[in-house]
Amino acid sequence: MRVDAIAIDLRPRSMMEASDLGVRLVGANLRSVVRTGAPVAAVTLLLALSTIELAPWLPSLLLFWFKPWLDRTLLFVLARAVFGQPTTFTDLWNARREVWWSQLLPTLTRRRFSPWRSYVAPVHQLEGQRGAESRRRRDLILHGRRGVAFAMQWAFGWVELALLLGLTAFAFWFAPPERGGAWFMALFGEGRLESALTFAAYALAVCIAEPFFVGAGFAMYLNRRVELEAWDIEQEFRLAFAA
C-alpha cells in the first residue's frame, strides 16, 4: 500500500473517534457511494422482492442475509476514496470478480453473523490473505479491540431499527386521524401489499444506515493499522523527504 498516496489524515485516534471519521468519509464521498452502490442495491432489492410470492417474510430475510455481500461494494468505493479516487459503476464492473465473487461462500455463511463484521471485512477483502494466514491477521487486528468493534456494530443495529420504526410510523402520522391505527397495523399484516410495504421500509433503513456502518468499521480498521504499523509517522517522513 502506498502510504504517501493516502488522502485522509491518518493518525492515532480512539476507536470511537475513528468510527466518526468513517462516517465523515462516507459523507464526503456520498456521490461515489450512491452512483456505484445504487445499481447493485436496486437489483438485489428487486430480486429479493420477487420472492414475496413464496413467503411474505422471505424478501426481508434475503436482504438481511445478503447485507455482507452488499457491503463489499461499499468497501470497494471507500477503499478508493481513501486514496482520493472517485468511483463509478464502470470501476466496480471492472473489479466485479474480486468484489462480488471472491470469498462469496464464507461471506454469506460463517462471517454473516460476525459480531465485528465491518471491522474485519477489510482484512478479508483488501489484504488478500487466505486460510491460516488470514485468520492470524484477523486475530491481530481484533486483539484488544473486540469489545469496541462489537459496540459499534451494536450501535448501528439500533440505528437501523430506529430508522425502520420511524419509517413505518409514517403510515400512522400521515393517515387520516380516524384511520391512523388501522393503517399502522396493516403494515404487520400477512398480505402481499402489507409485506411489500414492510420490506420497502426495511430496505430504505438498510440503504441509509449500511454505508455509514461499513465506513465506521473501515476507519476503525485503518486506525488499528496506524497503531500497528505507524502509518502516520511514515506519511510525515515521505512528505518531508518529498519536499
PDB file of C-alpha atoms in Angstrom:
ATOM      1  CA  MET A   1       0.000   0.000   0.000  1.00  0.00           C
ATOM      2  CA  ARG A   2       1.349   3.432  -0.947  1.00  0.00           C
ATOM      3  CA  VAL A   3       1.025   5.260   2.341  1.00  0.00           C
ATOM      4  CA  ASP A   4       2.117   8.537   0.789  1.00  0.00           C
ATOM      5  CA  ALA A   5      -0.907   8.427  -1.533  1.00  0.00           C
ATOM      6  CA  ILE A   6      -3.470   8.275   1.270  1.00  0.00           C
ATOM      7  CA  ALA A   7      -5.730  11.313   1.039  1.00  0.00           C
ATOM      8  CA  ILE A   8      -7.069  11.400   4.608  1.00  0.00           C
ATOM      9  CA  ASP A   9      -5.371  12.375   7.840  1.00  0.00           C
ATOM     10  CA  LEU A  10      -4.217   9.126   9.418  1.00  0.00           C
ATOM     11  CA  ARG A  11      -3.059   9.483  13.000  1.00  0.00           C
ATOM     12  CA  PRO A  12      -3.646   7.555  16.223  1.00  0.00           C
ATOM     13  CA  ARG A  13      -7.228   8.030  17.370  1.00  0.00           C
ATOM     14  CA  SER A  14      -9.547   6.364  19.802  1.00  0.00           C
ATOM     15  CA  MET A  15     -11.592   3.709  18.050  1.00  0.00           C
ATOM     16  CA  MET A  16     -14.812   5.674  18.536  1.00  0.00           C
ATOM     17  CA  GLU A  17     -13.183   8.759  17.029  1.00  0.00           C
ATOM     18  CA  ALA A  18     -12.048   6.591  14.144  1.00  0.00           C
ATOM     19  CA  SER A  19     -15.614   5.380  13.579  1.00  0.00           C
ATOM     20  CA  ASP A  20     -16.701   9.016  13.360  1.00  0.00           C
ATOM     21  CA  LEU A  21     -14.007   9.557  10.727  1.00  0.00           C
ATOM     22  CA  GLY A  22     -15.538   6.692   8.769  1.00  0.00           C
ATOM     23  CA  VAL A  23     -18.972   8.294   8.907  1.00  0.00           C
ATOM     24  CA  ARG A  24     -17.494  11.546   7.601  1.00  0.00           C
ATOM     25  CA  LEU A  25     -15.615   9.644   4.901  1.00  0.00           C
ATOM     26  CA  VAL A  26     -18.929   8.308   3.605  1.00  0.00           C
ATOM     27  CA  GLY A  27     -20.475  11.778   3.709  1.00  0.00           C
ATOM     28  CA  ALA A  28     -17.556  13.291   1.803  1.00  0.00           C
ATOM     29  CA  ASN A  29     -17.794  10.614  -0.896  1.00  0.00           C
ATOM     30  CA  LEU A  30     -21.560  10.198  -0.978  1.00  0.00           C
ATOM     31  CA  ARG A  31     -21.749  10.746  -4.730  1.00  0.00           C
ATOM     32  CA  SER A  32     -19.430   7.814  -5.454  1.00  0.00           C
ATOM     33  CA  VAL A  33     -21.197   5.673  -2.856  1.00  0.00           C
ATOM     34  CA  VAL A  34     -24.622   6.317  -4.360  1.00  0.00           C
ATOM     35  CA  ARG A  35     -23.814   6.095  -8.056  1.00  0.00           C
ATOM     36  CA  THR A  36     -21.804   2.897  -7.580  1.00  0.00           C
ATOM     37  CA  GLY A  37     -23.836   1.169  -4.903  1.00  0.00           C
ATOM     38  CA  ALA A  38     -27.349   2.112  -6.022  1.00  0.00           C
ATOM     39  CA  PRO A  39     -27.481  -0.177  -9.104  1.00  0.00           C
ATOM     40  CA  VAL A  40     -26.237  -3.146  -7.064  1.00  0.00           C
ATOM     41  CA  ALA A  41     -28.704  -2.436  -4.270  1.00  0.00           C
ATOM     42  CA  ALA A  42     -31.593  -1.931  -6.719  1.00  0.00           C
ATOM     43  CA  VAL A  43     -31.036  -5.278  -8.439  1.00  0.00           C
ATOM     44  CA  THR A  44     -30.657  -7.046  -5.095  1.00  0.00           C
ATOM     45  CA  LEU A  45     -33.852  -5.495  -3.731  1.00  0.00           C
ATOM     46  CA  LEU A  46     -35.851  -6.368  -6.842  1.00  0.00           C
ATOM     47  CA  LEU A  47     -34.634  -9.963  -6.770  1.00  0.00           C
ATOM     48  CA  ALA A  48     -35.468 -10.228  -3.081  1.00  0.00           C
ATOM     49  CA  LEU A  49     -38.907  -8.698  -3.612  1.00  0.00           C
ATOM     50  CA  SER A  50     -39.636 -11.179  -6.406  1.00  0.00           C
ATOM     51  CA  THR A  51     -39.718 -13.950  -3.790  1.00  0.00           C
ATOM     52  CA  ILE A  52     -42.703 -12.458  -1.977  1.00  0.00           C
ATOM     53  CA  GLU A  53     -44.993 -14.967  -3.701  1.00  0.00           C
ATOM     54  CA  LEU A  54     -43.109 -17.785  -1.993  1.00  0.00           C
ATOM     55  CA  ALA A  55     -43.416 -16.310   1.507  1.00  0.00           C
ATOM     56  CA  PRO A  56     -44.278 -12.785   2.715  1.00  0.00           C
ATOM     57  CA  TRP A  57     -41.250 -12.690   5.033  1.00  0.00           C
ATOM     58  CA  LEU A  58     -38.721 -14.019   2.520  1.00  0.00           C
ATOM     59  CA  PRO A  59     -37.688 -10.709   0.847  1.00  0.00           C
ATOM     60  CA  SER A  60     -36.701  -9.158   4.178  1.00  0.00           C
ATOM     61  CA  LEU A  61     -34.811 -12.293   5.210  1.00  0.00           C
ATOM     62  CA  LEU A  62     -32.875 -12.342   1.928  1.00  0.00           C
ATOM     63  CA  LEU A  63     -31.950  -8.674   2.248  1.00  0.00           C
ATOM     64  CA  PHE A  64     -30.794  -9.260   5.809  1.00  0.00           C
ATOM     65  CA  TRP A  65     -28.711 -12.248   4.734  1.00  0.00           C
ATOM     66  CA  PHE A  66     -27.100 -10.529   1.756  1.00  0.00           C
ATOM     67  CA  LYS A  67     -26.046  -7.354   3.562  1.00  0.00           C
ATOM     68  CA  PRO A  68     -22.402  -8.534   3.900  1.00  0.00           C
ATOM     69  CA  TRP A  69     -22.310  -9.058   0.131  1.00  0.00           C
ATOM     70  CA  LEU A  70     -23.688  -5.544  -0.463  1.00  0.00           C
ATOM     71  CA  ASP A  71     -21.081  -4.238   1.976  1.00  0.00           C
ATOM     72  CA  ARG A  72     -18.316  -5.411  -0.360  1.00  0.00           C
ATOM     73  CA  THR A  73     -19.322  -2.857  -2.983  1.00  0.00           C
ATOM     74  CA  LEU A  74     -19.407  -0.090  -0.381  1.00  0.00           C
ATOM     75  CA  LEU A  75     -15.993  -1.080   0.953  1.00  0.00           C
ATOM     76  CA  PHE A  76     -14.575  -1.040  -2.587  1.00  0.00           C
ATOM     77  CA  VAL A  77     -15.766   2.550  -3.014  1.00  0.00           C
ATOM     78  CA  LEU A  78     -14.440   3.689   0.363  1.00  0.00           C
ATOM     79  CA  ALA A  79     -11.063   1.992  -0.103  1.00  0.00           C
ATOM     80  CA  ARG A  80     -10.588   4.005  -3.303  1.00  0.00           C
ATOM     81  CA  ALA A  81     -11.836   7.166  -1.585  1.00  0.00           C
ATOM     82  CA  VAL A  82      -9.045   6.882   0.983  1.00  0.00           C
ATOM     83  CA  PHE A  83      -6.639   7.459  -1.905  1.00  0.00           C
ATOM     84  CA  GLY A  84      -8.693  10.334  -3.296  1.00  0.00           C
ATOM     85  CA  GLN A  85     -10.097   8.263  -6.175  1.00  0.00           C
ATOM     86  CA  PRO A  86     -13.760   8.722  -7.124  1.00  0.00           C
ATOM     87  CA  THR A  87     -15.557   5.550  -8.173  1.00  0.00           C
ATOM     88  CA  THR A  88     -18.079   4.860 -10.916  1.00  0.00           C
ATOM     89  CA  PHE A  89     -20.064   1.746 -11.683  1.00  0.00           C
ATOM     90  CA  THR A  90     -17.629   1.057 -14.526  1.00  0.00           C
ATOM     91  CA  ASP A  91     -14.784   0.803 -11.996  1.00  0.00           C
ATOM     92  CA  LEU A  92     -16.855  -1.608  -9.953  1.00  0.00           C
ATOM     93  CA  TRP A  93     -17.768  -3.668 -13.003  1.00  0.00           C
ATOM     94  CA  ASN A  94     -14.112  -3.985 -13.991  1.00  0.00           C
ATOM     95  CA  ALA A  95     -13.327  -5.305 -10.493  1.00  0.00           C
ATOM     96  CA  ARG A  96     -16.512  -7.368 -10.122  1.00  0.00           C
ATOM     97  CA  ARG A  97     -14.686 -10.680  -9.828  1.00  0.00           C
ATOM     98  CA  GLU A  98     -12.727  -9.581  -6.768  1.00  0.00           C
ATOM     99  CA  VAL A  99     -15.518  -7.516  -5.216  1.00  0.00           C
ATOM    100  CA  TRP A 100     -18.593  -9.692  -5.794  1.00  0.00           C
ATOM    101  CA  TRP A 101     -17.414 -13.266  -6.151  1.00  0.00           C
ATOM    102  CA  SER A 102     -14.172 -13.599  -4.196  1.00  0.00           C
ATOM    103  CA  GLN A 103     -14.799 -15.462  -0.892  1.00  0.00           C
ATOM    104  CA  LEU A 104     -18.557 -15.368  -1.543  1.00  0.00           C
ATOM    105  CA  LEU A 105     -19.376 -18.541   0.405  1.00  0.00           C
ATOM    106  CA  PRO A 106     -17.672 -17.544   3.689  1.00  0.00           C
ATOM    107  CA  THR A 107     -19.076 -14.027   3.317  1.00  0.00           C
ATOM    108  CA  LEU A 108     -22.626 -15.408   3.345  1.00  0.00           C
ATOM    109  CA  THR A 109     -22.089 -18.223   5.854  1.00  0.00           C
ATOM    110  CA  ARG A 110     -19.652 -18.201   8.767  1.00  0.00           C
ATOM    111  CA  ARG A 111     -18.888 -14.471   8.504  1.00  0.00           C
ATOM    112  CA  ARG A 112     -22.532 -13.446   8.238  1.00  0.00           C
ATOM    113  CA  PHE A 113     -23.105 -13.285  11.979  1.00  0.00           C
ATOM    114  CA  SER A 114     -19.694 -11.973  12.967  1.00  0.00           C
ATOM    115  CA  PRO A 115     -20.139  -9.521  15.871  1.00  0.00           C
ATOM    116  CA  TRP A 116     -17.479  -7.259  14.324  1.00  0.00           C
ATOM    117  CA  ARG A 117     -18.301  -7.750  10.643  1.00  0.00           C
ATOM    118  CA  SER A 118     -17.483  -4.346   9.158  1.00  0.00           C
ATOM    119  CA  TYR A 119     -14.302  -4.028  11.239  1.00  0.00           C
ATOM    120  CA  VAL A 120     -12.667  -7.224   9.934  1.00  0.00           C
ATOM    121  CA  ALA A 121     -14.164  -7.135   6.415  1.00  0.00           C
ATOM    122  CA  PRO A 122     -11.178  -5.132   5.044  1.00  0.00           C
ATOM    123  CA  VAL A 123      -8.835  -7.916   6.178  1.00  0.00           C
ATOM    124  CA  HIS A 124     -10.692 -10.437   4.026  1.00  0.00           C
ATOM    125  CA  GLN A 125     -11.460  -8.194   1.066  1.00  0.00           C
ATOM    126  CA  LEU A 126      -8.466  -5.864   0.777  1.00  0.00           C
ATOM    127  CA  GLU A 127      -5.442  -7.684   2.152  1.00  0.00           C
ATOM    128  CA  GLY A 128      -5.670 -10.848   0.075  1.00  0.00           C
ATOM    129  CA  GLN A 129      -4.610 -13.472   2.630  1.00  0.00           C
ATOM    130  CA  ARG A 130      -6.191 -16.902   2.688  1.00  0.00           C
ATOM    131  CA  GLY A 131      -6.558 -19.699   5.200  1.00  0.00           C
ATOM    132  CA  ALA A 132      -4.491 -19.670   8.378  1.00  0.00           C
ATOM    133  CA  GLU A 133      -2.657 -16.506   7.341  1.00  0.00           C
ATOM    134  CA  SER A 134      -5.941 -14.637   7.038  1.00  0.00           C
ATOM    135  CA  ARG A 135      -7.118 -15.893  10.429  1.00  0.00           C
ATOM    136  CA  ARG A 136      -3.875 -14.800  12.087  1.00  0.00           C
ATOM    137  CA  ARG A 137      -4.165 -11.366  10.520  1.00  0.00           C
ATOM    138  CA  ARG A 138      -7.803 -11.054  11.601  1.00  0.00           C
ATOM    139  CA  ASP A 139      -6.908 -12.049  15.165  1.00  0.00           C
ATOM    140  CA  LEU A 140      -4.129  -9.443  15.218  1.00  0.00           C
ATOM    141  CA  ILE A 141      -6.489  -6.715  14.019  1.00  0.00           C
ATOM    142  CA  LEU A 142      -9.075  -7.819  16.608  1.00  0.00           C
ATOM    143  CA  HIS A 143      -6.641  -8.166  19.519  1.00  0.00           C
ATOM    144  CA  GLY A 144      -7.834  -5.912  22.318  1.00  0.00           C
ATOM    145  CA  ARG A 145     -10.455  -4.356  20.048  1.00  0.00           C
ATOM    146  CA  ARG A 146     -13.266  -6.898  20.066  1.00  0.00           C
ATOM    147  CA  GLY A 147     -15.357  -5.015  22.596  1.00  0.00           C
ATOM    148  CA  VAL A 148     -15.303  -1.665  20.836  1.00  0.00           C
ATOM    149  CA  ALA A 149     -15.878  -3.267  17.433  1.00  0.00           C
ATOM    150  CA  PHE A 150     -18.892  -5.120  18.821  1.00  0.00           C
ATOM    151  CA  ALA A 151     -20.190  -1.924  20.461  1.00  0.00           C
ATOM    152  CA  MET A 152     -20.009  -0.073  17.153  1.00  0.00           C
ATOM    153  CA  GLN A 153     -21.873  -2.840  15.343  1.00  0.00           C
ATOM    154  CA  TRP A 154     -24.481  -2.999  18.112  1.00  0.00           C
ATOM    155  CA  ALA A 155     -24.983   0.770  17.917  1.00  0.00           C
ATOM    156  CA  PHE A 156     -25.589   0.676  14.166  1.00  0.00           C
ATOM    157  CA  GLY A 157     -28.044  -2.167  14.673  1.00  0.00           C
ATOM    158  CA  TRP A 158     -30.079   0.143  16.884  1.00  0.00           C
ATOM    159  CA  VAL A 159     -29.739   2.958  14.352  1.00  0.00           C
ATOM    160  CA  GLU A 160     -31.169   0.695  11.666  1.00  0.00           C
ATOM    161  CA  LEU A 161     -34.013  -0.387  13.953  1.00  0.00           C
ATOM    162  CA  ALA A 162     -34.811   3.247  14.822  1.00  0.00           C
ATOM    163  CA  LEU A 163     -34.928   4.124  11.125  1.00  0.00           C
ATOM    164  CA  LEU A 164     -37.213   1.183  10.430  1.00  0.00           C
ATOM    165  CA  LEU A 165     -39.610   2.149  13.217  1.00  0.00           C
ATOM    166  CA  GLY A 166     -39.555   5.778  12.129  1.00  0.00           C
ATOM    167  CA  LEU A 167     -40.331   4.900   8.528  1.00  0.00           C
ATOM    168  CA  THR A 168     -43.188   2.581   9.442  1.00  0.00           C
ATOM    169  CA  ALA A 169     -44.548   5.301  11.717  1.00  0.00           C
ATOM    170  CA  PHE A 170     -45.164   7.459   8.633  1.00  0.00           C
ATOM    171  CA  ALA A 171     -48.157   5.236   7.928  1.00  0.00           C
ATOM    172  CA  PHE A 172     -49.657   6.436  11.189  1.00  0.00           C
ATOM    173  CA  TRP A 173     -48.576  10.072  11.001  1.00  0.00           C
ATOM    174  CA  PHE A 174     -49.895  10.741   7.502  1.00  0.00           C
ATOM    175  CA  ALA A 175     -53.073   8.674   7.716  1.00  0.00           C
ATOM    176  CA  PRO A 176     -56.460  10.322   8.373  1.00  0.00           C
ATOM    177  CA  PRO A 177     -56.912  10.624  12.164  1.00  0.00           C
ATOM    178  CA  GLU A 178     -59.847   8.224  12.229  1.00  0.00           C
ATOM    179  CA  ARG A 179     -57.903   5.531  10.311  1.00  0.00           C
ATOM    180  CA  GLY A 180     -54.336   6.006  11.550  1.00  0.00           C
ATOM    181  CA  GLY A 181     -54.338   2.951  13.789  1.00  0.00           C
ATOM    182  CA  ALA A 182     -55.728   0.715  11.063  1.00  0.00           C
ATOM    183  CA  TRP A 183     -53.121   1.900   8.566  1.00  0.00           C
ATOM    184  CA  PHE A 184     -50.316   1.337  11.032  1.00  0.00           C
ATOM    185  CA  MET A 185     -51.483  -2.176  11.928  1.00  0.00           C
ATOM    186  CA  ALA A 186     -51.831  -3.010   8.235  1.00  0.00           C
ATOM    187  CA  LEU A 187     -48.046  -2.899   7.947  1.00  0.00           C
ATOM    188  CA  PHE A 188     -47.880  -6.015  10.094  1.00  0.00           C
ATOM    189  CA  GLY A 189     -50.475  -7.974   8.134  1.00  0.00           C
ATOM    190  CA  GLU A 190     -49.709 -11.055   6.073  1.00  0.00           C
ATOM    191  CA  GLY A 191     -50.930  -9.871   2.671  1.00  0.00           C
ATOM    192  CA  ARG A 192     -48.592  -9.166  -0.219  1.00  0.00           C
ATOM    193  CA  LEU A 193     -49.175  -5.410  -0.149  1.00  0.00           C
ATOM    194  CA  GLU A 194     -48.544  -5.158   3.585  1.00  0.00           C
ATOM    195  CA  SER A 195     -45.425  -7.335   3.295  1.00  0.00           C
ATOM    196  CA  ALA A 196     -44.160  -5.244   0.374  1.00  0.00           C
ATOM    197  CA  LEU A 197     -44.594  -2.039   2.386  1.00  0.00           C
ATOM    198  CA  THR A 198     -42.780  -3.526   5.355  1.00  0.00           C
ATOM    199  CA  PHE A 199     -39.975  -4.702   3.065  1.00  0.00           C
ATOM    200  CA  ALA A 200     -39.760  -1.243   1.468  1.00  0.00           C
ATOM    201  CA  ALA A 201     -39.358   0.365   4.898  1.00  0.00           C
ATOM    202  CA  TYR A 202     -36.694  -2.149   5.899  1.00  0.00           C
ATOM    203  CA  ALA A 203     -34.852  -1.738   2.582  1.00  0.00           C
ATOM    204  CA  LEU A 204     -34.787   2.045   2.960  1.00  0.00           C
ATOM    205  CA  ALA A 205     -33.484   1.770   6.517  1.00  0.00           C
ATOM    206  CA  VAL A 206     -30.705  -0.567   5.331  1.00  0.00           C
ATOM    207  CA  CYS A 207     -29.781   1.690   2.414  1.00  0.00           C
ATOM    208  CA  ILE A 208     -29.476   4.687   4.739  1.00  0.00           C
ATOM    209  CA  ALA A 209     -27.563   3.044   7.586  1.00  0.00           C
ATOM    210  CA  GLU A 210     -25.375   0.451   5.879  1.00  0.00           C
ATOM    211  CA  PRO A 211     -22.883   2.770   4.101  1.00  0.00           C
ATOM    212  CA  PHE A 212     -22.102   4.521   7.386  1.00  0.00           C
ATOM    213  CA  PHE A 213     -21.789   1.178   9.184  1.00  0.00           C
ATOM    214  CA  VAL A 214     -19.266  -0.008   6.597  1.00  0.00           C
ATOM    215  CA  GLY A 215     -17.428   3.328   6.733  1.00  0.00           C
ATOM    216  CA  ALA A 216     -17.174   3.247  10.523  1.00  0.00           C
ATOM    217  CA  GLY A 217     -15.750  -0.272  10.513  1.00  0.00           C
ATOM    218  CA  PHE A 218     -13.310   0.540   7.721  1.00  0.00           C
ATOM    219  CA  ALA A 219     -11.980   3.631   9.510  1.00  0.00           C
ATOM    220  CA  MET A 220     -11.559   1.636  12.721  1.00  0.00           C
ATOM    221  CA  TYR A 221      -9.579  -0.922  10.722  1.00  0.00           C
ATOM    222  CA  LEU A 222      -7.354   1.838   9.304  1.00  0.00           C
ATOM    223  CA  ASN A 223      -6.858   3.232  12.792  1.00  0.00           C
ATOM    224  CA  ARG A 224      -5.759  -0.197  14.015  1.00  0.00           C
ATOM    225  CA  ARG A 225      -3.219  -0.377  11.208  1.00  0.00           C
ATOM    226  CA  VAL A 226      -1.925   3.039  12.215  1.00  0.00           C
ATOM    227  CA  GLU A 227      -1.410   1.629  15.710  1.00  0.00           C
ATOM    228  CA  LEU A 228       0.327  -1.492  14.429  1.00  0.00           C
ATOM    229  CA  GLU A 229       2.374  -0.037  11.597  1.00  0.00           C
ATOM    230  CA  ALA A 230       2.859   3.664  12.450  1.00  0.00           C
ATOM    231  CA  TRP A 231       1.478   4.898   9.139  1.00  0.00           C
ATOM    232  CA  ASP A 232       1.196   8.443  10.471  1.00  0.00           C
ATOM    233  CA  ILE A 233       4.968   8.620  11.004  1.00  0.00           C
ATOM    234  CA  GLU A 234       5.668   7.120   7.590  1.00  0.00           C
ATOM    235  CA  GLN A 235       3.357   9.667   5.993  1.00  0.00           C
ATOM    236  CA  GLU A 236       5.209  12.528   7.659  1.00  0.00           C
ATOM    237  CA  PHE A 237       8.620  11.190   6.600  1.00  0.00           C
ATOM    238  CA  ARG A 238       7.556  10.669   2.995  1.00  0.00           C
ATOM    239  CA  LEU A 239       6.096  14.170   2.776  1.00  0.00           C
ATOM    240  CA  ALA A 240       9.171  15.693   4.415  1.00  0.00           C
ATOM    241  CA  PHE A 241      11.596  13.991   2.038  1.00  0.00           C
ATOM    242  CA  ALA A 242       9.359  14.803  -0.928  1.00  0.00           C
ATOM    243  CA  ALA A 243       9.659  18.472  -0.007  1.00  0.00           C
TER     244      ALA A 243
END
